[in-house]
Short mmCIF file of C-alpha atoms in Angstrom, two decimals:
data_model
loop_
_atom_site.label_atom_id
_atom_site.label_comp_id
_atom_site.label_asym_id
_atom_site.label_seq_id
_atom_site.Cartn_x
_atom_site.Cartn_y
_atom_site.Cartn_z
CA MET A 1 -256.58 170.55 99.22
CA THR A 2 -255.80 167.44 101.49
CA TYR A 3 -254.59 164.06 100.03
CA ASP A 4 -252.99 161.26 101.57
CA TYR A 5 -250.02 161.59 99.60
CA ILE A 6 -248.38 164.10 97.68
CA ILE A 7 -245.89 163.55 94.69
CA VAL A 8 -243.02 166.29 93.66
CA GLY A 9 -242.58 165.75 90.27
CA ALA A 10 -244.41 163.51 87.26
CA GLY A 11 -241.06 162.32 85.81
CA SER A 12 -240.20 158.71 85.58
CA ALA A 13 -239.76 157.87 89.43
CA GLY A 14 -243.34 160.44 89.56
CA CYS A 15 -245.64 159.16 87.11
CA ILE A 16 -244.80 155.37 88.65
CA LEU A 17 -245.42 156.44 92.19
CA ALA A 18 -248.83 157.91 91.40
CA ASN A 19 -250.11 154.70 89.28
CA ARG A 20 -248.89 152.83 91.99
CA LEU A 21 -250.42 154.69 95.23
CA SER A 22 -253.57 155.15 93.97
CA GLU A 23 -253.78 151.65 92.58
CA SER A 24 -256.08 150.24 95.00
CA GLY A 25 -258.33 153.21 95.63
CA LYS A 26 -258.24 153.50 99.34
CA TYR A 27 -255.86 156.94 99.19
CA LYS A 28 -255.97 160.59 97.32
CA VAL A 29 -252.78 160.83 95.43
CA LEU A 30 -251.83 164.57 94.13
CA LEU A 31 -249.00 164.49 91.73
CA VAL A 32 -247.35 167.75 91.06
CA GLU A 33 -245.26 168.56 87.88
CA ALA A 34 -243.69 172.31 86.92
CA GLY A 35 -243.79 171.27 83.25
CA GLY A 36 -246.59 170.92 81.36
CA SER A 37 -247.83 167.82 79.16
CA ASP A 38 -246.98 165.58 76.77
CA LYS A 39 -249.36 165.43 74.25
CA SER A 40 -247.16 166.67 71.72
CA PHE A 41 -246.57 163.62 68.41
CA TRP A 42 -243.07 165.07 69.22
CA PHE A 43 -242.61 162.88 72.88
CA LYS A 44 -244.07 159.56 71.30
CA ILE A 45 -242.08 159.23 67.99
CA PRO A 46 -238.42 158.29 69.32
CA VAL A 47 -236.33 160.87 67.36
CA GLY A 48 -238.72 163.57 68.92
CA TYR A 49 -236.05 163.67 71.54
CA ALA A 50 -234.03 165.90 68.71
CA ARG A 51 -236.45 168.44 69.25
CA SER A 52 -236.51 169.18 73.13
CA TYR A 53 -232.93 169.27 73.33
CA TYR A 54 -232.45 172.77 73.50
CA ASN A 55 -235.91 173.34 73.64
CA PRO A 56 -236.87 175.77 77.08
CA ASP A 57 -240.37 175.06 77.04
CA VAL A 58 -239.56 171.23 77.90
CA ASN A 59 -236.10 171.54 79.15
CA TRP A 60 -234.82 173.32 81.99
CA MET A 61 -231.65 173.35 80.03
CA TYR A 62 -229.13 173.90 82.97
CA TYR A 63 -225.37 174.54 82.98
CA SER A 64 -222.98 174.11 85.48
CA GLU A 65 -220.67 176.01 86.87
CA PRO A 66 -217.31 176.11 84.65
CA GLU A 67 -215.48 172.93 85.33
CA ALA A 68 -211.55 173.42 86.51
CA GLU A 69 -210.82 170.28 84.74
CA LEU A 70 -212.45 170.42 81.55
CA GLN A 71 -210.56 173.57 81.01
CA ASN A 72 -213.02 175.89 82.64
CA ARG A 73 -216.07 175.47 80.50
CA SER A 74 -219.61 175.11 81.93
CA ILE A 75 -221.38 171.89 81.10
CA TYR A 76 -225.12 171.58 79.73
CA VAL A 77 -227.36 169.95 81.74
CA PRO A 78 -230.69 169.13 79.97
CA ARG A 79 -233.59 168.06 82.04
CA GLY A 80 -237.02 167.41 81.41
CA LYS A 81 -239.35 169.96 82.12
CA VAL A 82 -242.11 168.13 81.16
CA GLN A 83 -245.08 165.37 82.06
CA GLY A 84 -243.02 162.43 82.24
CA GLY A 85 -239.62 164.11 82.78
CA SER A 86 -236.33 163.21 81.36
CA GLY A 87 -238.22 159.95 80.43
CA SER A 88 -239.94 162.24 77.95
CA ILE A 89 -236.76 163.23 76.50
CA ASN A 90 -234.09 160.55 76.62
CA ALA A 91 -232.39 158.83 74.03
CA MET A 92 -234.16 155.43 75.29
CA ILE A 93 -231.23 153.52 76.36
CA PHE A 94 -232.97 150.62 78.14
CA VAL A 95 -229.86 149.18 80.44
CA ARG A 96 -230.15 148.40 84.26
CA GLY A 97 -226.76 148.49 84.73
CA ALA A 98 -224.32 145.64 86.33
CA ASP A 99 -225.24 143.21 89.00
CA THR A 100 -222.29 144.36 90.96
CA ASP A 101 -223.86 148.03 91.22
CA PHE A 102 -226.84 147.21 93.57
CA ASP A 103 -225.01 144.07 95.38
CA ASP A 104 -222.67 147.62 96.05
CA TRP A 105 -225.40 149.58 97.49
CA ALA A 106 -227.01 146.41 99.86
CA GLU A 107 -223.16 146.46 101.01
CA ALA A 108 -222.65 149.92 101.55
CA GLY A 109 -225.67 149.82 104.93
CA ASN A 110 -229.20 149.67 102.31
CA PRO A 111 -230.44 145.98 102.94
CA GLY A 112 -232.40 145.16 100.33
CA TRP A 113 -231.31 146.51 97.50
CA GLY A 114 -229.07 143.83 96.19
CA PHE A 115 -229.39 142.47 92.60
CA ASP A 116 -231.31 139.94 93.67
CA ASP A 117 -233.33 142.28 95.55
CA VAL A 118 -234.30 144.43 92.90
CA LEU A 119 -234.47 142.39 90.26
CA PRO A 120 -238.29 141.71 90.78
CA TYR A 121 -238.82 144.91 90.45
CA PHE A 122 -237.15 144.98 86.82
CA ARG A 123 -239.39 142.54 86.19
CA LYS A 124 -242.42 144.07 87.21
CA LEU A 125 -241.76 147.33 85.32
CA GLU A 126 -241.10 145.42 82.25
CA THR A 127 -242.54 143.90 79.39
CA HIS A 128 -239.85 142.26 76.79
CA ALA A 129 -240.22 141.62 73.43
CA ALA A 130 -238.17 138.30 73.92
CA GLY A 131 -241.11 137.38 76.44
CA VAL A 132 -240.52 136.09 79.81
CA SER A 133 -237.68 134.49 81.49
CA ALA A 134 -235.52 134.57 84.67
CA TRP A 135 -234.15 138.20 83.10
CA HIS A 136 -237.36 139.55 81.78
CA GLY A 137 -240.86 140.30 82.58
CA GLU A 138 -243.86 139.84 80.32
CA ASP A 139 -246.31 141.72 81.90
CA GLY A 140 -245.34 145.25 83.20
CA PRO A 141 -245.94 148.38 81.56
CA ILE A 142 -242.35 149.37 79.60
CA HIS A 143 -242.51 147.67 76.79
CA VAL A 144 -238.79 147.32 75.87
CA THR A 145 -237.52 146.23 72.41
CA PRO A 146 -234.30 144.81 70.89
CA MET A 147 -232.63 146.76 68.07
CA ARG A 148 -231.02 143.78 66.66
CA GLY A 149 -232.13 143.05 63.46
CA MET A 150 -232.64 146.95 62.78
CA THR A 151 -229.77 148.28 63.36
CA HIS A 152 -227.39 150.25 60.15
CA PRO A 153 -224.65 147.83 58.01
CA ILE A 154 -222.01 149.99 59.46
CA THR A 155 -222.94 149.13 63.11
CA ASP A 156 -223.01 145.16 62.45
CA LEU A 157 -219.13 145.87 61.22
CA PHE A 158 -218.42 147.36 64.43
CA LEU A 159 -220.06 144.50 65.94
CA LYS A 160 -218.09 142.31 63.53
CA THR A 161 -214.76 144.25 64.44
CA CYS A 162 -215.29 143.76 68.29
CA ARG A 163 -215.82 139.90 67.64
CA ASP A 164 -212.41 139.69 65.67
CA LEU A 165 -210.65 141.49 67.60
CA GLY A 166 -211.37 138.79 70.76
CA LEU A 167 -213.79 141.12 72.73
CA PRO A 168 -216.50 139.58 74.55
CA MET A 169 -220.00 139.72 72.51
CA ASN A 170 -223.37 140.00 74.78
CA GLU A 171 -226.63 139.29 73.07
CA ASP A 172 -228.46 140.77 76.35
CA PHE A 173 -227.28 143.76 78.65
CA ASN A 174 -229.96 142.92 81.00
CA GLY A 175 -228.92 139.26 81.34
CA ALA A 176 -227.15 137.39 82.87
CA THR A 177 -223.73 139.52 82.51
CA ILE A 178 -223.31 143.49 81.03
CA GLU A 179 -220.06 142.66 79.57
CA GLY A 180 -219.32 142.83 76.18
CA ALA A 181 -220.15 144.59 72.43
CA GLY A 182 -224.06 144.51 71.34
CA VAL A 183 -226.92 146.30 70.46
CA TYR A 184 -228.76 148.22 72.90
CA ASP A 185 -232.38 147.90 73.79
CA VAL A 186 -234.96 150.60 73.58
CA ASN A 187 -237.99 151.30 75.68
CA THR A 188 -240.36 151.48 72.87
CA LYS A 189 -243.73 149.93 71.93
CA ARG A 190 -244.54 149.48 68.17
CA GLY A 191 -242.39 152.28 67.35
CA GLN A 192 -243.30 154.91 69.95
CA ARG A 193 -241.97 155.84 73.46
CA SER A 194 -243.10 153.56 76.26
CA HIS A 195 -242.11 155.74 79.23
CA SER A 196 -243.77 155.86 82.63
CA SER A 197 -245.83 158.67 81.64
CA ALA A 198 -247.81 157.11 78.79
CA GLU A 199 -247.94 153.36 80.22
CA TYR A 200 -248.02 154.40 84.38
CA LEU A 201 -249.50 157.64 84.15
CA ARG A 202 -251.77 158.25 81.57
CA PRO A 203 -253.93 155.26 82.50
CA ALA A 204 -253.97 156.48 86.38
CA LEU A 205 -255.50 159.58 85.75
CA LYS A 206 -258.89 158.11 84.99
CA ARG A 207 -259.21 157.34 88.58
CA PRO A 208 -261.05 159.43 91.11
CA ASN A 209 -258.93 159.45 93.31
CA LEU A 210 -255.69 160.71 91.51
CA ASP A 211 -255.08 164.60 90.40
CA ILE A 212 -252.17 166.31 88.58
CA GLN A 213 -251.56 170.16 88.84
CA LEU A 214 -249.18 170.40 85.44
CA GLU A 215 -247.23 173.71 84.89
CA THR A 216 -247.22 174.01 88.94
CA HIS A 217 -243.89 174.86 90.58
CA VAL A 218 -242.80 173.72 94.40
CA GLU A 219 -241.92 176.65 96.12
CA LYS A 220 -240.71 174.93 99.27
CA LEU A 221 -242.46 171.88 102.22
CA LEU A 222 -244.72 172.81 104.80
CA PHE A 223 -244.31 171.65 108.03
CA ASP A 224 -246.59 171.51 111.33
CA ALA A 225 -245.60 172.52 115.00
CA ASP A 226 -244.12 168.35 115.77
CA GLY A 227 -241.72 169.32 112.75
CA ARG A 228 -243.47 166.84 110.43
CA VAL A 229 -244.08 167.61 106.73
CA SER A 230 -247.44 168.25 105.79
CA GLY A 231 -247.67 169.92 102.79
CA ILE A 232 -246.28 171.83 100.11
CA GLU A 233 -246.40 175.61 98.69
CA THR A 234 -247.15 175.85 95.11
CA ARG A 235 -247.03 178.64 92.39
CA LYS A 236 -248.91 178.46 89.20
CA GLY A 237 -248.43 181.52 87.29
CA GLN A 238 -248.88 184.51 90.00
CA VAL A 239 -251.27 182.02 92.17
CA ARG A 240 -249.84 180.59 95.09
CA ARG A 241 -252.08 177.14 96.56
CA THR A 242 -251.08 174.81 99.96
CA PHE A 243 -252.02 171.36 99.31
CA SER A 244 -251.90 169.06 102.48
CA ALA A 245 -250.82 165.32 103.00
CA ARG A 246 -252.10 163.46 105.63
CA ARG A 247 -249.76 159.94 105.21
CA GLU A 248 -246.37 161.06 103.13
CA VAL A 249 -244.87 164.07 100.44
CA ILE A 250 -242.66 162.21 98.50
CA LEU A 251 -240.03 164.17 96.83
CA ALA A 252 -239.36 162.55 93.50
CA ALA A 253 -238.45 165.94 91.38
CA GLY A 254 -234.82 164.23 89.99
CA ALA A 255 -231.62 164.46 91.38
CA VAL A 256 -231.20 168.62 90.53
CA GLY A 257 -234.90 169.14 91.39
CA THR A 258 -234.84 167.28 94.78
CA PRO A 259 -231.88 168.61 96.61
CA ARG A 260 -233.07 172.28 95.69
CA ILE A 261 -236.80 171.64 96.95
CA MET A 262 -235.02 170.27 100.15
CA GLN A 263 -232.52 173.08 100.75
CA ILE A 264 -235.38 176.18 100.03
CA SER A 265 -236.99 174.30 102.83
CA GLY A 266 -234.56 174.20 105.32
CA LEU A 267 -233.38 170.72 104.92
CA GLY A 268 -229.63 170.58 104.11
CA ASP A 269 -225.78 172.10 104.78
CA GLY A 270 -227.26 174.09 107.78
CA SER A 271 -224.50 176.37 108.23
CA ARG A 272 -224.56 176.96 104.59
CA LEU A 273 -228.38 177.29 104.60
CA GLN A 274 -228.27 179.99 106.95
CA GLN A 275 -225.48 181.87 104.84
CA LEU A 276 -228.79 182.73 102.33
CA GLY A 277 -231.01 183.68 105.32
CA ILE A 278 -232.94 179.92 105.59
CA ALA A 279 -234.04 178.90 109.12
CA VAL A 280 -232.54 175.33 109.24
CA ARG A 281 -235.40 173.18 110.00
CA ARG A 282 -232.97 169.95 109.87
CA ASP A 283 -229.56 170.14 109.58
CA LEU A 284 -228.84 167.06 107.09
CA PRO A 285 -224.97 167.87 105.29
CA ALA A 286 -225.58 165.02 102.76
CA VAL A 287 -228.14 166.82 100.74
CA GLY A 288 -227.23 168.28 97.50
CA GLN A 289 -223.79 166.32 97.94
CA ASN A 290 -222.10 163.02 96.57
CA LEU A 291 -223.99 163.72 92.53
CA GLN A 292 -222.50 161.53 90.14
CA ASP A 293 -222.48 161.42 86.10
CA HIS A 294 -221.63 159.74 83.27
CA LEU A 295 -218.75 162.01 81.30
CA CYS A 296 -218.25 161.64 77.76
CA ALA A 297 -216.46 162.36 74.94
CA SER A 298 -217.00 161.18 70.65
CA TYR A 299 -214.65 160.20 68.34
CA TYR A 300 -215.64 160.94 64.71
CA TYR A 301 -215.10 159.10 61.49
CA ARG A 302 -215.61 159.64 57.94
CA ALA A 303 -216.78 156.40 56.34
CA ALA A 304 -216.07 155.13 53.15
CA ILE A 305 -220.01 154.23 52.58
CA PRO A 306 -223.07 155.68 53.50
CA THR A 307 -224.68 156.22 56.66
CA LEU A 308 -227.02 158.36 58.17
CA ASN A 309 -225.12 161.80 57.70
CA GLY A 310 -226.59 161.70 54.01
CA THR A 311 -230.19 160.69 54.86
CA PHE A 312 -230.62 163.00 58.15
CA GLY A 313 -229.02 165.52 56.12
CA SER A 314 -231.14 166.04 53.30
CA LEU A 315 -234.74 166.79 53.21
CA LEU A 316 -235.57 164.03 50.85
CA GLY A 317 -233.72 161.74 53.14
CA GLN A 318 -236.04 162.85 56.23
CA ALA A 319 -239.32 162.48 54.05
CA ARG A 320 -238.92 159.09 53.22
CA LEU A 321 -237.51 158.21 56.55
CA GLY A 322 -240.67 159.79 57.88
CA LEU A 323 -242.81 158.12 55.62
CA GLN A 324 -241.53 154.75 56.84
CA TYR A 325 -242.27 155.35 60.39
CA ILE A 326 -245.73 156.35 59.68
CA LEU A 327 -246.33 153.58 57.13
CA THR A 328 -244.17 150.36 59.16
CA ARG A 329 -243.73 152.10 62.31
CA LYS A 330 -240.02 151.25 61.72
CA GLY A 331 -236.84 152.56 60.44
CA PRO A 332 -234.19 155.13 62.03
CA PHE A 333 -236.98 157.71 63.37
CA ALA A 334 -238.59 154.16 65.32
CA MET A 335 -234.85 153.74 67.15
CA SER A 336 -232.35 155.48 69.08
CA VAL A 337 -229.53 156.88 66.99
CA ASN A 338 -227.46 155.10 69.76
CA GLN A 339 -227.36 151.78 68.48
CA ALA A 340 -224.78 149.45 69.42
CA GLY A 341 -222.33 149.88 72.11
CA GLY A 342 -221.29 147.46 75.11
CA PHE A 343 -219.45 147.17 78.53
CA PHE A 344 -215.53 146.51 78.95
CA LYS A 345 -212.77 146.45 80.59
CA GLY A 346 -210.36 148.57 79.97
CA ALA A 347 -207.35 146.91 81.36
CA PRO A 348 -207.02 143.30 81.79
CA ASP A 349 -206.84 143.97 85.48
CA GLU A 350 -209.78 145.51 85.77
CA GLN A 351 -212.10 143.59 87.82
CA ARG A 352 -215.38 144.03 86.30
CA PRO A 353 -216.46 146.45 82.56
CA ASN A 354 -215.63 149.73 83.86
CA ILE A 355 -215.67 151.19 80.12
CA GLN A 356 -218.84 151.96 78.48
CA LEU A 357 -219.46 152.51 74.38
CA TYR A 358 -222.33 153.78 71.75
CA PHE A 359 -221.59 153.57 68.54
CA ASN A 360 -223.61 156.05 66.31
CA PRO A 361 -224.00 155.39 62.38
CA LEU A 362 -225.09 159.13 62.41
CA SER A 363 -221.81 161.58 63.33
CA TYR A 364 -222.77 164.84 64.85
CA ARG A 365 -221.68 167.98 67.00
CA ILE A 366 -223.49 169.39 69.54
CA PRO A 367 -224.04 172.89 68.65
CA LYS A 368 -222.61 175.67 71.32
CA ASP A 369 -225.81 177.83 70.27
CA PRO A 370 -229.10 176.61 71.63
CA GLY A 371 -231.02 178.06 68.32
CA ALA A 372 -228.69 175.61 66.03
CA GLY A 373 -230.21 172.53 66.32
CA LEU A 374 -229.07 169.37 65.75
CA LYS A 375 -227.34 168.51 62.64
CA PRO A 376 -224.94 165.86 61.28
CA GLU A 377 -221.81 166.40 59.78
CA PRO A 378 -221.56 167.16 55.97
CA TYR A 379 -220.15 163.99 55.37
CA PRO A 380 -220.90 159.91 55.43
CA GLY A 381 -219.59 159.56 58.83
CA TYR A 382 -220.01 157.66 62.53
CA LEU A 383 -218.63 158.16 65.94
CA ILE A 384 -217.61 156.03 68.96
CA CYS A 385 -218.29 157.85 72.60
CA PHE A 386 -217.47 156.25 75.69
CA ASN A 387 -217.22 156.85 79.18
CA SER A 388 -216.32 155.52 83.12
CA CYS A 389 -218.83 153.21 83.95
CA ARG A 390 -218.65 154.42 87.80
CA PRO A 391 -216.76 157.25 87.76
CA ALA A 392 -215.17 158.15 90.58
CA SER A 393 -215.52 161.68 91.11
CA ARG A 394 -217.94 163.62 93.42
CA GLY A 395 -219.86 166.94 93.19
CA SER A 396 -222.72 168.88 94.68
CA ILE A 397 -225.45 170.70 93.55
CA THR A 398 -226.51 173.91 95.90
CA ILE A 399 -229.13 176.65 95.65
CA SER A 400 -227.42 180.18 94.66
CA SER A 401 -230.23 182.16 97.05
CA PRO A 402 -233.66 181.49 99.04
CA ASP A 403 -235.95 182.56 95.63
CA PRO A 404 -237.06 179.12 94.48
CA THR A 405 -236.98 180.46 91.12
CA ALA A 406 -233.17 180.92 90.76
CA SER A 407 -231.37 177.99 89.13
CA PRO A 408 -229.27 175.86 91.53
CA LEU A 409 -225.27 175.80 91.41
CA ILE A 410 -224.22 172.91 89.70
CA ARG A 411 -220.85 171.04 90.04
CA PRO A 412 -219.92 168.48 88.92
CA ASN A 413 -216.00 168.42 89.44
CA TYR A 414 -215.17 166.10 86.38
CA LEU A 415 -212.04 164.19 86.50
CA THR A 416 -211.32 165.35 90.19
CA ALA A 417 -210.07 161.34 91.02
CA ALA A 418 -207.30 159.86 89.67
CA GLN A 419 -209.21 156.88 88.91
CA ASP A 420 -211.16 158.56 86.15
CA ILE A 421 -208.31 160.50 84.61
CA ALA A 422 -207.08 156.36 83.97
CA GLU A 423 -210.46 155.56 82.69
CA VAL A 424 -210.44 158.33 80.08
CA LEU A 425 -207.35 157.31 78.36
CA GLN A 426 -208.42 153.32 78.68
CA GLY A 427 -211.33 154.41 76.70
CA SER A 428 -209.43 156.38 74.21
CA ARG A 429 -207.19 153.37 73.57
CA LEU A 430 -210.28 151.07 73.81
CA VAL A 431 -212.14 153.19 70.77
CA ARG A 432 -208.71 153.53 69.07
CA LYS A 433 -208.52 149.79 68.83
CA ILE A 434 -212.27 149.01 67.46
CA ALA A 435 -211.49 151.94 64.70
CA ALA A 436 -208.71 150.22 63.90
CA GLY A 437 -209.85 146.32 63.13
CA ALA A 438 -210.01 145.00 60.57
CA GLU A 439 -213.94 145.06 59.14
CA LEU A 440 -214.55 148.68 60.61
CA SER A 441 -211.00 150.07 58.98
CA ALA A 442 -211.72 148.88 55.70
CA VAL A 443 -214.95 150.71 55.84
CA THR A 444 -212.99 154.40 57.17
CA GLU A 445 -211.61 156.63 55.12
CA GLU A 446 -210.23 158.89 58.65
CA GLU A 447 -210.32 159.95 61.73
CA ILE A 448 -211.71 163.64 62.25
CA SER A 449 -211.63 164.08 65.94
CA PRO A 450 -209.32 163.79 67.74
CA GLY A 451 -207.20 162.79 64.81
CA ILE A 452 -204.39 160.29 64.42
CA ALA A 453 -201.85 163.13 65.26
CA LEU A 454 -202.93 163.24 68.67
CA GLU A 455 -201.32 160.05 69.82
CA SER A 456 -199.81 160.90 73.45
CA ASP A 457 -201.52 159.91 76.55
CA GLU A 458 -201.26 163.99 77.09
CA SER A 459 -202.87 165.01 74.24
CA LEU A 460 -205.35 162.37 74.12
CA LEU A 461 -206.55 163.18 77.89
CA THR A 462 -206.09 167.23 76.67
CA TYR A 463 -208.82 166.42 73.89
CA PHE A 464 -210.99 164.80 76.12
CA ARG A 465 -210.60 168.03 78.59
CA GLU A 466 -212.06 170.48 75.65
CA ASN A 467 -214.75 167.84 74.30
CA SER A 468 -216.40 166.06 76.67
CA GLY A 469 -219.74 166.44 78.36
CA SER A 470 -222.49 165.33 80.39
CA ILE A 471 -224.25 162.29 79.21
CA TYR A 472 -227.14 163.05 81.20
CA HIS A 473 -227.30 160.52 84.37
CA LEU A 474 -226.66 163.11 86.84
CA CYS A 475 -227.48 161.02 90.57
CA GLY A 476 -227.08 160.29 94.00
CA THR A 477 -227.65 163.63 95.53
CA CYS A 478 -229.77 162.74 98.73
CA ALA A 479 -227.76 159.04 98.63
CA MET A 480 -229.31 156.33 100.72
CA GLY A 481 -227.67 155.26 103.48
CA PRO A 482 -226.77 154.07 107.43
CA ASP A 483 -226.34 158.02 108.89
CA ASP A 484 -227.84 160.57 108.34
CA GLN A 485 -224.03 162.74 107.86
CA THR A 486 -223.11 160.68 104.66
CA SER A 487 -226.98 160.28 103.21
CA VAL A 488 -230.16 161.68 103.23
CA VAL A 489 -233.01 158.86 102.93
CA ASP A 490 -232.48 155.33 104.98
CA ALA A 491 -233.14 151.71 103.17
CA ARG A 492 -236.60 152.59 103.43
CA LEU A 493 -236.15 156.06 101.62
CA ARG A 494 -237.46 158.17 104.79
CA VAL A 495 -235.54 161.30 104.94
CA TYR A 496 -233.73 160.95 108.54
CA GLY A 497 -235.10 162.94 111.11
CA VAL A 498 -237.98 164.42 108.84
CA LYS A 499 -241.13 162.42 109.40
CA GLY A 500 -243.72 162.89 106.66
CA LEU A 501 -241.49 163.02 104.03
CA ARG A 502 -239.71 160.61 101.83
CA ILE A 503 -237.33 160.26 98.44
CA VAL A 504 -238.12 158.02 95.46
CA ASP A 505 -235.97 159.46 92.45
CA ALA A 506 -232.12 158.86 91.00
CA SER A 507 -231.20 161.19 93.53
CA ILE A 508 -230.96 158.53 96.44
CA PHE A 509 -228.62 156.40 94.34
CA PRO A 510 -225.52 155.66 96.72
CA ASN A 511 -223.38 155.19 93.31
CA ILE A 512 -224.25 155.28 90.10
CA THR A 513 -224.84 152.70 88.21
CA SER A 514 -222.64 151.06 85.00
CA GLY A 515 -224.76 152.55 82.25
CA ASN A 516 -227.95 154.57 81.46
CA ILE A 517 -229.88 155.17 84.69
CA ASN A 518 -233.11 155.44 83.42
CA ALA A 519 -234.27 151.85 83.59
CA PRO A 520 -232.90 151.68 87.38
CA THR A 521 -234.96 154.99 88.57
CA MET A 522 -238.27 153.16 87.19
CA MET A 523 -236.79 150.34 89.17
CA VAL A 524 -236.02 152.53 92.24
CA ALA A 525 -239.62 153.96 91.75
CA GLU A 526 -241.30 150.51 91.81
CA LYS A 527 -239.57 149.58 94.95
CA GLY A 528 -240.21 152.63 96.59
CA ALA A 529 -243.74 152.62 96.29
CA ALA A 530 -243.70 149.24 97.39
CA LEU A 531 -242.00 149.83 100.42
CA ILE A 532 -244.59 153.28 100.60
CA LEU A 533 -247.55 151.10 100.68
CA GLU A 534 -245.93 148.43 103.27
CA ASP A 535 -245.63 151.07 105.68
CA ALA A 536 -249.36 152.36 104.95
#
């Protein structure tokens, strides 16, 4: 079959593209997704992400290669394998990033991507519970809800402690500044997940000019005699099909999936592709390079007052929360467990906030056994998690063989930059400073992990190396930039030297943004759709 546009990947970006490109009715659009439907109740209820964390039916469940600076551990890398992509299984924290993040994009040779350029697209995709303002939209598909006024009492003590310590406070991380302590916004609507699958794609699927193919793997791109991308070859079960694109194929398969499809199709580092026996269509050495992620570790505390551990840790408590959710669409089941936190300067001489914190009134450890499930610690507890906002380490994603079903090699190269090691120590000291503040320490019995016996820089760094993990913000692997040696797409998201092919997802980030990346990924999709329609 032939379409005007073929979109590969029905994730946070792909669902938005499908809506916007089919909106006018002028173009016939196909959306292809390797995963299945997200109609299950568990994709609607915010706390449902705990069920998808280790579920291979809806999660690619990737692991990195052993990381030398993390005691040779392989780091878990969950990615959504379902309609809605990772936006269907994430924790819904809605953070745009600092204005300087996007100004850096523009200054790196990407005109039209500074903060003033992208703010209209952030506002376009949003309906904010607080109403329209210079910073917020009021009629966008994605509903954004502040958790202020709904947080656990111990979360409020965290905020009071930050204030008493003289740390800046922030009522809106998506407002005039990102700096300070505050309560996070989440993308929810009346207590249910508000993501691009629900808000953009489902309404658009009623249009006769939009088709979707679920449980369909894209095995490679197809090219015409002139080298233009002309379509895709797919597999669904044992059935192979080809689809043709009159105008463009748009890759929106994410920071892992997009470079994998490129490389399998002969677009990437020529010498590496030749070693794997893949015919080189275009030598693009930056494909799969520039991988960035936020690396985090948690500090665990035993509290002297009840936290969510007791409630989530008992069947009766869970039943009560479930009943509260059913009757009111409120309570912990309607929220993210990461209730508060903020963005801080880890040292007085830092030019901008470089440490992000999450405060969680529920302490739990990620089980190494995928069959174990997520369970709270067996005591009243809370945790404080931190990561660098803009880590300097760079990694890569490369295919391991010409087999399109083989998992790619994910090498984040965490902590290979001196800046990142320095920020581990900054973050560790900041967490300790807050936990020792009067309001919070008054309700804290002890630091469980790492424990106060670990005090030296060396011991705290060792704890981080042994216990840190991805916070699942992979990006940058097909970066936008001014030349085809260090980047993959231009400022209009067109792949260098390959006609008929664009990339619109988190892989185009030149640098990672401060904070969670789902909101900026959706912004990229809104702006990317506008660029495609302008060029049409």
